[in-house]
Tab-separated table of C-alpha atoms in Angstrom:
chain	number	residue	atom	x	y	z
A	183	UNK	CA	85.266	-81.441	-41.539
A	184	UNK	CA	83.958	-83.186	-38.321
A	185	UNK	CA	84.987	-81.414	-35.245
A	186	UNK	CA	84.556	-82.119	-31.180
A	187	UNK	CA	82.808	-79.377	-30.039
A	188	UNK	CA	84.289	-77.866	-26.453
A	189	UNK	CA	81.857	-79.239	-23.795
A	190	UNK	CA	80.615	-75.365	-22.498
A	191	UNK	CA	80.600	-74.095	-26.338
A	192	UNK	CA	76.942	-72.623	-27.139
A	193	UNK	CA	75.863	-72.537	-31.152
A	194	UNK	CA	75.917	-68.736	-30.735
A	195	UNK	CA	79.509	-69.136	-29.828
A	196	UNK	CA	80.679	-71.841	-32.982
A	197	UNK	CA	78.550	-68.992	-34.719
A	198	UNK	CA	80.899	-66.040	-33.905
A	199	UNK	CA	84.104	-68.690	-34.069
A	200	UNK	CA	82.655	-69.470	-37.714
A	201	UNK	CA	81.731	-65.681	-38.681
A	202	UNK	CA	77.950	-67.018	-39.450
A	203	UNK	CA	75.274	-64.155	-38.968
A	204	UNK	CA	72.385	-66.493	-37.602
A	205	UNK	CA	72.520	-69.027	-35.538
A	206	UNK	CA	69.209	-70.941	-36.699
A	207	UNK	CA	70.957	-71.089	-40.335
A	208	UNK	CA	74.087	-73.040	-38.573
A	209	UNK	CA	71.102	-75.547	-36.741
A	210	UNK	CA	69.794	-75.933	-40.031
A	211	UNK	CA	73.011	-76.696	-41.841
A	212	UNK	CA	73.643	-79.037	-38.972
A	213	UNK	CA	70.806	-80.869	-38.849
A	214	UNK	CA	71.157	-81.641	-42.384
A	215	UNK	CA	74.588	-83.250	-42.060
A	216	UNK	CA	73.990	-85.621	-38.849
A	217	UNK	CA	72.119	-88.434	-37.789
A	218	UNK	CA	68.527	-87.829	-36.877
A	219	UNK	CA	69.381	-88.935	-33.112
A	220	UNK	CA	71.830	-86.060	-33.207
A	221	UNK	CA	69.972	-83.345	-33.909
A	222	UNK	CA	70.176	-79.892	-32.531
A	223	UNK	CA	67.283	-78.717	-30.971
A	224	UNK	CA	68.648	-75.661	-27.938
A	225	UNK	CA	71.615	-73.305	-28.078
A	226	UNK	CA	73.706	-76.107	-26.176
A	227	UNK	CA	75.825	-78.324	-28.429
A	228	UNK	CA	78.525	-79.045	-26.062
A	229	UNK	CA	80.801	-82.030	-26.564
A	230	UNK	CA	78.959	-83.220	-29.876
A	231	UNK	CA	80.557	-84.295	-32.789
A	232	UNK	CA	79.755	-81.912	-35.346
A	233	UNK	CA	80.220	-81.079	-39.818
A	234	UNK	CA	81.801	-77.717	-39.567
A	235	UNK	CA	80.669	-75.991	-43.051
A	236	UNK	CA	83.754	-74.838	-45.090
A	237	UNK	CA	84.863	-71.115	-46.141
A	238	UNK	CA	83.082	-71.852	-49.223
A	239	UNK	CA	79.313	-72.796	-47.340
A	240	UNK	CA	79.526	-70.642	-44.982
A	241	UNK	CA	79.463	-68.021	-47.487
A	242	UNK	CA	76.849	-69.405	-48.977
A	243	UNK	CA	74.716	-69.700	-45.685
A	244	UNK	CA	75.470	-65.953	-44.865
A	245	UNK	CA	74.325	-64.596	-47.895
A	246	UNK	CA	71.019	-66.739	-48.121
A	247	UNK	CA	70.450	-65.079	-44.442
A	248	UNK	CA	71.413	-61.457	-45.961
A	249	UNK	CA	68.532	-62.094	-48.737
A	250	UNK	CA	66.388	-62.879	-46.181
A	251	UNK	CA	67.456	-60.105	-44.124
A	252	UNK	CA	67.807	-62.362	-41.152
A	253	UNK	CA	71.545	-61.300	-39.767
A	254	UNK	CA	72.016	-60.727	-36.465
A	255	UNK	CA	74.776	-57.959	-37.354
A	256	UNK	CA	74.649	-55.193	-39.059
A	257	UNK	CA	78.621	-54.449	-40.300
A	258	UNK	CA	79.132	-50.881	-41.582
A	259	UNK	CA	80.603	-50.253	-44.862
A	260	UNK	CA	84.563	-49.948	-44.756
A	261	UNK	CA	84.050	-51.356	-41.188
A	262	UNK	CA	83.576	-47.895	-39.572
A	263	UNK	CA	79.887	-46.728	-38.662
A	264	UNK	CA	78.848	-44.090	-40.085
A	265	UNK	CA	78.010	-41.552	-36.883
A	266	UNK	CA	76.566	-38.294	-37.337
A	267	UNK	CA	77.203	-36.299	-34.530
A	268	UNK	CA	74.876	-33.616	-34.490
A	269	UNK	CA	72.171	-36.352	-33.582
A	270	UNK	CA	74.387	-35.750	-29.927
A	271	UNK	CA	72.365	-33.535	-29.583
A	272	UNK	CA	69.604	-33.754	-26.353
A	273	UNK	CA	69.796	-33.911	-22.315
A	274	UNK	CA	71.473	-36.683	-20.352
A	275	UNK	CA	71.208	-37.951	-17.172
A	276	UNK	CA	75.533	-38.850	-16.281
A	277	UNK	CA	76.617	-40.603	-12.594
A	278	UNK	CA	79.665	-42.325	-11.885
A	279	UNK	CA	79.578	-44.304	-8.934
A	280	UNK	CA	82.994	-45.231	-6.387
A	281	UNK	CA	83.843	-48.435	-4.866
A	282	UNK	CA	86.300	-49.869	-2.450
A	283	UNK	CA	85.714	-53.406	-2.473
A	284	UNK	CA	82.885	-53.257	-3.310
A	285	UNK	CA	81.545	-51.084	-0.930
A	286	UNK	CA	80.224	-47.901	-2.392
A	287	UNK	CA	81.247	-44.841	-1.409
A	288	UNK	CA	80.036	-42.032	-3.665
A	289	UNK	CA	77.903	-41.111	-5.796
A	290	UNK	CA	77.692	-38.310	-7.873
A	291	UNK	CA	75.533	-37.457	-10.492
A	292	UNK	CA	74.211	-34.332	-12.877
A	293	UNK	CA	72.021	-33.480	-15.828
A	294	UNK	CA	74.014	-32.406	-19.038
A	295	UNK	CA	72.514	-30.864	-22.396
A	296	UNK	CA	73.912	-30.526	-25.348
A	297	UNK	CA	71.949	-27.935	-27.713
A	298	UNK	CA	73.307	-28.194	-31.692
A	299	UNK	CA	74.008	-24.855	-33.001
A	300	UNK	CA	75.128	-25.659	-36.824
A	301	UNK	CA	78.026	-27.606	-39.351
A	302	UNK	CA	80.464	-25.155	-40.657
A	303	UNK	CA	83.268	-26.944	-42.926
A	304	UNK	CA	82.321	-30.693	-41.534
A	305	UNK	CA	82.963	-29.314	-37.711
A	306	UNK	CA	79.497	-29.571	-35.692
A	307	UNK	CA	78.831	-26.959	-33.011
A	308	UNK	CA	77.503	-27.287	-29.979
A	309	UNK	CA	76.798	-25.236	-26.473
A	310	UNK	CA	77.155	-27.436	-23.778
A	311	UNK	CA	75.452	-27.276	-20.321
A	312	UNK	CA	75.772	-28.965	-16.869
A	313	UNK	CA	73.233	-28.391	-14.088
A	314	UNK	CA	71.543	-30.496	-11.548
A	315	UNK	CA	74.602	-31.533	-9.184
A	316	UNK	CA	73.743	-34.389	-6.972
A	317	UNK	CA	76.351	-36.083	-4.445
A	318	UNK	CA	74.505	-39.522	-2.773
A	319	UNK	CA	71.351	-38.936	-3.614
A	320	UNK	CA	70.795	-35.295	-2.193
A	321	UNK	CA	71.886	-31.455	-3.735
A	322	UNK	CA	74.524	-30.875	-1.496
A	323	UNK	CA	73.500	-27.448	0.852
A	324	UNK	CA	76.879	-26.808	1.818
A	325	UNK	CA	79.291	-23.576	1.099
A	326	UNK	CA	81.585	-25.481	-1.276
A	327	UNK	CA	79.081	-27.097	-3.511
A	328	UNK	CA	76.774	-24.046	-3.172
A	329	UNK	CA	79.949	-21.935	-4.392
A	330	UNK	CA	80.689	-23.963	-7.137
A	331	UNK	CA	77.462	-24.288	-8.845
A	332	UNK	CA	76.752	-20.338	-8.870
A	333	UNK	CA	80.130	-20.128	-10.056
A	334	UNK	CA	79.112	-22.803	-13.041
A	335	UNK	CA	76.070	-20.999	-13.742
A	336	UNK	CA	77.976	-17.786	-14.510
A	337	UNK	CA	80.386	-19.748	-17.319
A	338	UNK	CA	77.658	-21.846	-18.643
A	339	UNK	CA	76.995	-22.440	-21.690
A	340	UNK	CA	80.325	-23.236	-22.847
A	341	UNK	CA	80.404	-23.739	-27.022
A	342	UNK	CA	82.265	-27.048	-27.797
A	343	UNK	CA	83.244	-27.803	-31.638
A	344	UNK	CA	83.846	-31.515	-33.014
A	345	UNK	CA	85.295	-32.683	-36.001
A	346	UNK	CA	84.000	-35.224	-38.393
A	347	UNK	CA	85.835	-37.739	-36.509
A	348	UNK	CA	84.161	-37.058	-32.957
A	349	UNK	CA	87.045	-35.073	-31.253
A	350	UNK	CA	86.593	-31.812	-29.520
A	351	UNK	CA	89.301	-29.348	-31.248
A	352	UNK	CA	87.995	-26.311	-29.165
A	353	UNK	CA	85.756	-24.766	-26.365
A	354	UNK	CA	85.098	-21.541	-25.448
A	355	UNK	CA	83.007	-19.358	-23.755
A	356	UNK	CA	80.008	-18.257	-24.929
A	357	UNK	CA	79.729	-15.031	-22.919
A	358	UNK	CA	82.411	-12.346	-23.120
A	359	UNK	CA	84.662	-12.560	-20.010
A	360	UNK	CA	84.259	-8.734	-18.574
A	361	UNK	CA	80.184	-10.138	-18.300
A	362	UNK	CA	81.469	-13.410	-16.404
A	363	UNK	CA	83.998	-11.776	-14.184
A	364	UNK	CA	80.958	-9.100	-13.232
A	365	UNK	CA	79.165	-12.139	-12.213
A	366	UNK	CA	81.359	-14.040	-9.875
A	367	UNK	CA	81.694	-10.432	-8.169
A	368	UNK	CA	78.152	-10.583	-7.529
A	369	UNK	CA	78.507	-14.385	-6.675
A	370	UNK	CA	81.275	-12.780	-3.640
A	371	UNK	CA	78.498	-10.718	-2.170
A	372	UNK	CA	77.006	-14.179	-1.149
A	373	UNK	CA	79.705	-15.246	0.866
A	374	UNK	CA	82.816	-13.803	3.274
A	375	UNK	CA	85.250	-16.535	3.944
A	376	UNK	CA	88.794	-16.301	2.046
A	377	UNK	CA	88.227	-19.673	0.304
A	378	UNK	CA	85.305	-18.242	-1.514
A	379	UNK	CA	87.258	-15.049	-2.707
A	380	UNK	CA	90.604	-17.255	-3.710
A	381	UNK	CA	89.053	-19.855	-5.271
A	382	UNK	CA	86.789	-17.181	-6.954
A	383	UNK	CA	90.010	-15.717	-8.375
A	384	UNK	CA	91.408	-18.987	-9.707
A	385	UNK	CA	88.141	-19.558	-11.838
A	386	UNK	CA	89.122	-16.066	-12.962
A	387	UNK	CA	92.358	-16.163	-14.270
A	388	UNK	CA	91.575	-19.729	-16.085
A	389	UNK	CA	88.663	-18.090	-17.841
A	390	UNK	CA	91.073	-15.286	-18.825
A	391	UNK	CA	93.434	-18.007	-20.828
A	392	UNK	CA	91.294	-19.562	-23.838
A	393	UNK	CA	94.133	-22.442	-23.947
A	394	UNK	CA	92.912	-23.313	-20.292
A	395	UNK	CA	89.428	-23.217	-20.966
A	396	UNK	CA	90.023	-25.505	-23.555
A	397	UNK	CA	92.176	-27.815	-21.371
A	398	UNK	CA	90.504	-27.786	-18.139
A	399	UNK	CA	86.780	-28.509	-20.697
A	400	UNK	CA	88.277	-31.446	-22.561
A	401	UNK	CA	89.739	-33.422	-19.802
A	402	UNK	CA	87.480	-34.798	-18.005
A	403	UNK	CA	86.093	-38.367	-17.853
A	404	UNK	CA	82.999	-37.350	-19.735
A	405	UNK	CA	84.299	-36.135	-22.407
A	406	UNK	CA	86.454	-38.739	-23.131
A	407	UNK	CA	83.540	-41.047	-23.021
A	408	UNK	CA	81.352	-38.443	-25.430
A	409	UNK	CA	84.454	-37.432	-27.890
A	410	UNK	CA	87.109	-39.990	-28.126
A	411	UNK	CA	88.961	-42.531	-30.452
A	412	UNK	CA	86.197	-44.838	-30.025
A	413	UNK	CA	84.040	-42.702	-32.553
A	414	UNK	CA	87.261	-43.838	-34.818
A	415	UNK	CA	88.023	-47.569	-34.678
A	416	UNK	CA	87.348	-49.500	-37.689
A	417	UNK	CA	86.027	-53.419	-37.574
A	418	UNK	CA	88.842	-55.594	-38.223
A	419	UNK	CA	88.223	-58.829	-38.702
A	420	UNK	CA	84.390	-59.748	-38.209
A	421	UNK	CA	83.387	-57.931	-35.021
A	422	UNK	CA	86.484	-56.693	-33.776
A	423	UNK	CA	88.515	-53.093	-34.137
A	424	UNK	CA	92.160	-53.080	-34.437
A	425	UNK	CA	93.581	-52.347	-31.192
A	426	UNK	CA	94.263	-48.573	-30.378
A	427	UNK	CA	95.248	-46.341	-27.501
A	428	UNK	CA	93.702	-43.829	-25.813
A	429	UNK	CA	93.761	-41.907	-22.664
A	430	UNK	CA	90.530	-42.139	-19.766
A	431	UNK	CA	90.561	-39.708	-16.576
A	432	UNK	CA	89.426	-42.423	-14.561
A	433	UNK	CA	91.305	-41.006	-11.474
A	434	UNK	CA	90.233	-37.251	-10.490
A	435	UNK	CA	93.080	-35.208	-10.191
A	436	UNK	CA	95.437	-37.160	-11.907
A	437	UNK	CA	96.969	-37.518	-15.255
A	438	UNK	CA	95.170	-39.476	-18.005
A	439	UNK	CA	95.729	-42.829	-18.061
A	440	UNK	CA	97.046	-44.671	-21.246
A	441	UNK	CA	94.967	-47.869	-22.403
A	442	UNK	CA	95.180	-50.195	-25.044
A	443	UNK	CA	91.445	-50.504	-26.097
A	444	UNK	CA	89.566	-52.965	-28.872
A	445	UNK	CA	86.422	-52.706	-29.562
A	446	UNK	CA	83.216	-55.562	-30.162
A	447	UNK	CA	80.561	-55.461	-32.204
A	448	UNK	CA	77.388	-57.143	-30.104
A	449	UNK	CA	75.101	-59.550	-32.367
A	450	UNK	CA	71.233	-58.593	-32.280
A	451	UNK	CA	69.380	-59.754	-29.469
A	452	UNK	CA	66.129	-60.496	-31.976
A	453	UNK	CA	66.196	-59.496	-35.216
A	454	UNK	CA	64.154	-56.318	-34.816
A	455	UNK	CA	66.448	-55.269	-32.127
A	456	UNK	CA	66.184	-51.760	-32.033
A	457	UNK	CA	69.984	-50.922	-30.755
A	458	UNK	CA	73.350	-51.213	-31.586
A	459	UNK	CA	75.159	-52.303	-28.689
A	460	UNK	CA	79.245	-52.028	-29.218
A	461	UNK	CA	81.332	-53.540	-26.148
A	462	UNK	CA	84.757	-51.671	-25.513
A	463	UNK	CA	87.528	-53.468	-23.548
A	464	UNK	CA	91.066	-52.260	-22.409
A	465	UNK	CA	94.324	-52.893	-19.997
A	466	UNK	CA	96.962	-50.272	-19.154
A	467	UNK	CA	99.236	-49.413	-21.633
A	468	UNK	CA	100.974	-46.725	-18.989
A	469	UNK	CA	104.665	-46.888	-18.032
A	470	UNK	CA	104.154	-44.619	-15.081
A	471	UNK	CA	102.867	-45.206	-11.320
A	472	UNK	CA	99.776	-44.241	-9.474
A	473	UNK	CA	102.326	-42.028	-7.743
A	474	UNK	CA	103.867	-40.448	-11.254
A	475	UNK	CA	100.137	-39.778	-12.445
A	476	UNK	CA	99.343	-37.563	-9.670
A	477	UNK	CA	102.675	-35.357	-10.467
A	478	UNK	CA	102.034	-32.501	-13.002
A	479	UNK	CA	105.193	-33.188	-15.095
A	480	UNK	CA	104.601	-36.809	-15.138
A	481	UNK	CA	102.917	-36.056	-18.877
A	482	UNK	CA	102.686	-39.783	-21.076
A	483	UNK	CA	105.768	-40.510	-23.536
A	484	UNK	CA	105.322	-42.765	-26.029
A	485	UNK	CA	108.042	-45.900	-26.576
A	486	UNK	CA	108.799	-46.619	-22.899
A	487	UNK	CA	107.665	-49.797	-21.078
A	488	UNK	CA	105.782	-51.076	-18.654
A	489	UNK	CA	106.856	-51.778	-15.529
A	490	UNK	CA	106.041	-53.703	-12.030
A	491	UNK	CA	105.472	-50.335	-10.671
A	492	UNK	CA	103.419	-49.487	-13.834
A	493	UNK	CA	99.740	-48.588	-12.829
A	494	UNK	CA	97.588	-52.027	-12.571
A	495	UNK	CA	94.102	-51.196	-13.972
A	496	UNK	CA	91.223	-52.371	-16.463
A	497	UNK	CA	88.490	-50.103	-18.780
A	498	UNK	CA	85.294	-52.068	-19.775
A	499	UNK	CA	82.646	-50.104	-21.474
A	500	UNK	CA	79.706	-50.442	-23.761
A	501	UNK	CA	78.329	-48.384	-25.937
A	502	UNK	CA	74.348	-48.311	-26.883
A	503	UNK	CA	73.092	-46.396	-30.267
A	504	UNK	CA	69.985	-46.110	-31.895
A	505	UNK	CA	69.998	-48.859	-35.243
A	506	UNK	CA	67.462	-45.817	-37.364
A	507	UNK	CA	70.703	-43.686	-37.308
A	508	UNK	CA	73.983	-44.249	-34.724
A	509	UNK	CA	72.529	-41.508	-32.469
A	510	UNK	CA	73.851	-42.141	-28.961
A	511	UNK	CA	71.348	-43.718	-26.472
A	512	UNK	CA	73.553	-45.024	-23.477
A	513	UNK	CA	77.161	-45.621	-21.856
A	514	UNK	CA	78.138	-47.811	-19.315
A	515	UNK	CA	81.549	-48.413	-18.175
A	516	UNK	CA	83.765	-49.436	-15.256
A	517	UNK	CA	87.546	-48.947	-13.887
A	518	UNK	CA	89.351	-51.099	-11.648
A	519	UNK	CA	92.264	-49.914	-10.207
A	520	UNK	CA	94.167	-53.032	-8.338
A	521	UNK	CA	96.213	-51.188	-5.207
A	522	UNK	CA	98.160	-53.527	-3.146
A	523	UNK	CA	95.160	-55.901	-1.716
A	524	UNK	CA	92.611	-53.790	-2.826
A	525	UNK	CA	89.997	-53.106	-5.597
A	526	UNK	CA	89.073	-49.287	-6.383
A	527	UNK	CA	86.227	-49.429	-8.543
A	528	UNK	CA	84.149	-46.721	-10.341
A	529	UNK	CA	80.936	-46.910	-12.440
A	530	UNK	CA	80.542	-44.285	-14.957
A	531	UNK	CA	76.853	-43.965	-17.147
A	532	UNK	CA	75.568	-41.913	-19.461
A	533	UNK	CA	72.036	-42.318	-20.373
A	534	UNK	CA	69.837	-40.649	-23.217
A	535	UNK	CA	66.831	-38.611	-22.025
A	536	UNK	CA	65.402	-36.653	-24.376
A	537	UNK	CA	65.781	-36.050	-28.114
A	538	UNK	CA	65.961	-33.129	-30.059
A	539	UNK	CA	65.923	-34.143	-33.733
């Protein structure tokens, strides 16, 4: 079939529109079916008339480039990859980064470890550690921030089980809680101000609750990023996912927020491409206001609509993982958060540091 090709369309794009693993096999096939003056020599084939191969060729051109071992994808069996999860283990570096306009305003970064411990009835175990709190490039000298990390240090590390799907289904602490509550009483000696002692006593009675460990752990913005759906969506139809939900807390303080999410699977950038690069892209799929997240009772029910009050806001991520064996190398992603005239934007990345397998 001869077809116009869009002026701005690129041979790696008829590639992806044609589900063909390698765009030199496409030239090839091209070349072979046009007059010599027509010949494709770059990736730019805009506004030519070209033979688009049939169902039929195109499977025969993809599986002369999987004999050769020349696709630029590698597809998972059943369309889910195959991640093992106790390669999370190692130390990352994690910032997220706020904008208004633009214009940044904070950032805030730490170091995070996660140290495997063992697989017990396909659950992996972890302890989990945070240290190293920067705020704009400097550790932050004052009371609060002071207060904070020695009270961190004292409930650190926390153990953190995930299933074989990549969801955390408990946290706990790792130290009994008469030893922890013995060490934020030392942690009082350092300072005399009635903040210190109340919000010393609010750390206290959430560490007494295991339910609020658990809660207060699992919701947070990392750990939607490390443990979430994601881990779960299947390839649909060549590189995309079905579409799913899934909840981000992109806004501290607030409730989640609901979004509708698909993922794409990146082709190779050469061949020997060491990395698996998986782009994640979503839009609100929350009913409720900016106003309604920020209310404690304002939890997400499923089956109600949006709205023109409805929270305006976009998730773009992407997800980097070694090609040898799905560990987890990297994770960018960004939020924005329309508000009347303006943009609130935030930055969140993870990055890979060390191994330990």
């Amino acid at each position: 079939m001869i077809n116009l090709v869009n002026p701005d369309q690129t041979l790696a794009e008829l590639c992806d529109e044609l589900h063909i693993e390698n765009p030199d096999y496409l030239r090839d096939f091209l070349n072979k079916n046009c007059h010599p003056t027509e010949r494709i020599k770059e990736n730019s084939i805009g506004g030519k008339r070209i033979l688009i191969p049939d169902k039929q060729q195109i499977a025969e051109i993809n599986h002369e480039i999987r004999k050769n071992n020349e696709s630029y994808y590698d597809f998972p069996v059943g369309g889910k990859f195959p991640f093992a999860f106790d390669l999370w283990a190692g130390t990352y570096i994690v910032s997220q980064t706020t904008y208004l306009n633009d214009e940044i305003k904070n950032v805030y970064e730490q170091t995070i470890r996660l140290d495997f411990e063992a697989i017990e009835n396909t659950n992996y175990h972890f302890q989990f550690t945070a240290f190293d709190f920067i705020k704009n490039g400097e550790t932050s000298d004052s009371k609060a921030s002071t207060l904070s990390e020695m009270c961190i240090e004292t409930i650190y590390p926390i153990r953190i089980t995930i299933n074989f799907q990549g969801e955390i289904i408990d946290a706990e602490l790792t130290k009994k809680p008469k030893q922890i509550f013995s060490e934020l009483e030392k942690v009082k000696e350092f300072f005399t101000d009635d903040y210190a002692f109340s919000y010393i006593e609010k750390m206290k009675k959430i560490l007494e609750d295991p339910k609020e460990v658990f809660r207060k752990f699992t919701n947070t913005l990392l750990n939607n990023f490390l443990f979430g759906s994601f881990y779960q969506a299947k390839l649909r139809v060549w590189t995309t996912s079905q579409a799913y939900n899934d909840f981000y807390h992109w806004i501290p303080d607030a409730q989640p927020i609901c979004f509708e999410l698909q993922n794409t699977l990146c082709p190779k950038e050469s061949l020997d491409d060491e990395f698996i690069k998986i782009k994640q892209k979503g839009i609100s799929f929350d009913y409720r206001s900016l106003e309604d997240l920020f209310l404690t009772d304002s939890e997400y029910e499923k089956d109600i609509s949006t709205s023109e009050n409805s929270i305006d806001c976009e998730h773009f991520a992407e997800y980097v993982f070694s090609r040898k064996n799905y560990s987890l190398q990297r994770i960018e992603a960004t939020f924005l958060n329309f508000v009347n005239e303006n943009v609130e934007k935030e930055i969140f990345l993870l990055e890979r540091v060390t191994d330990n397998f």
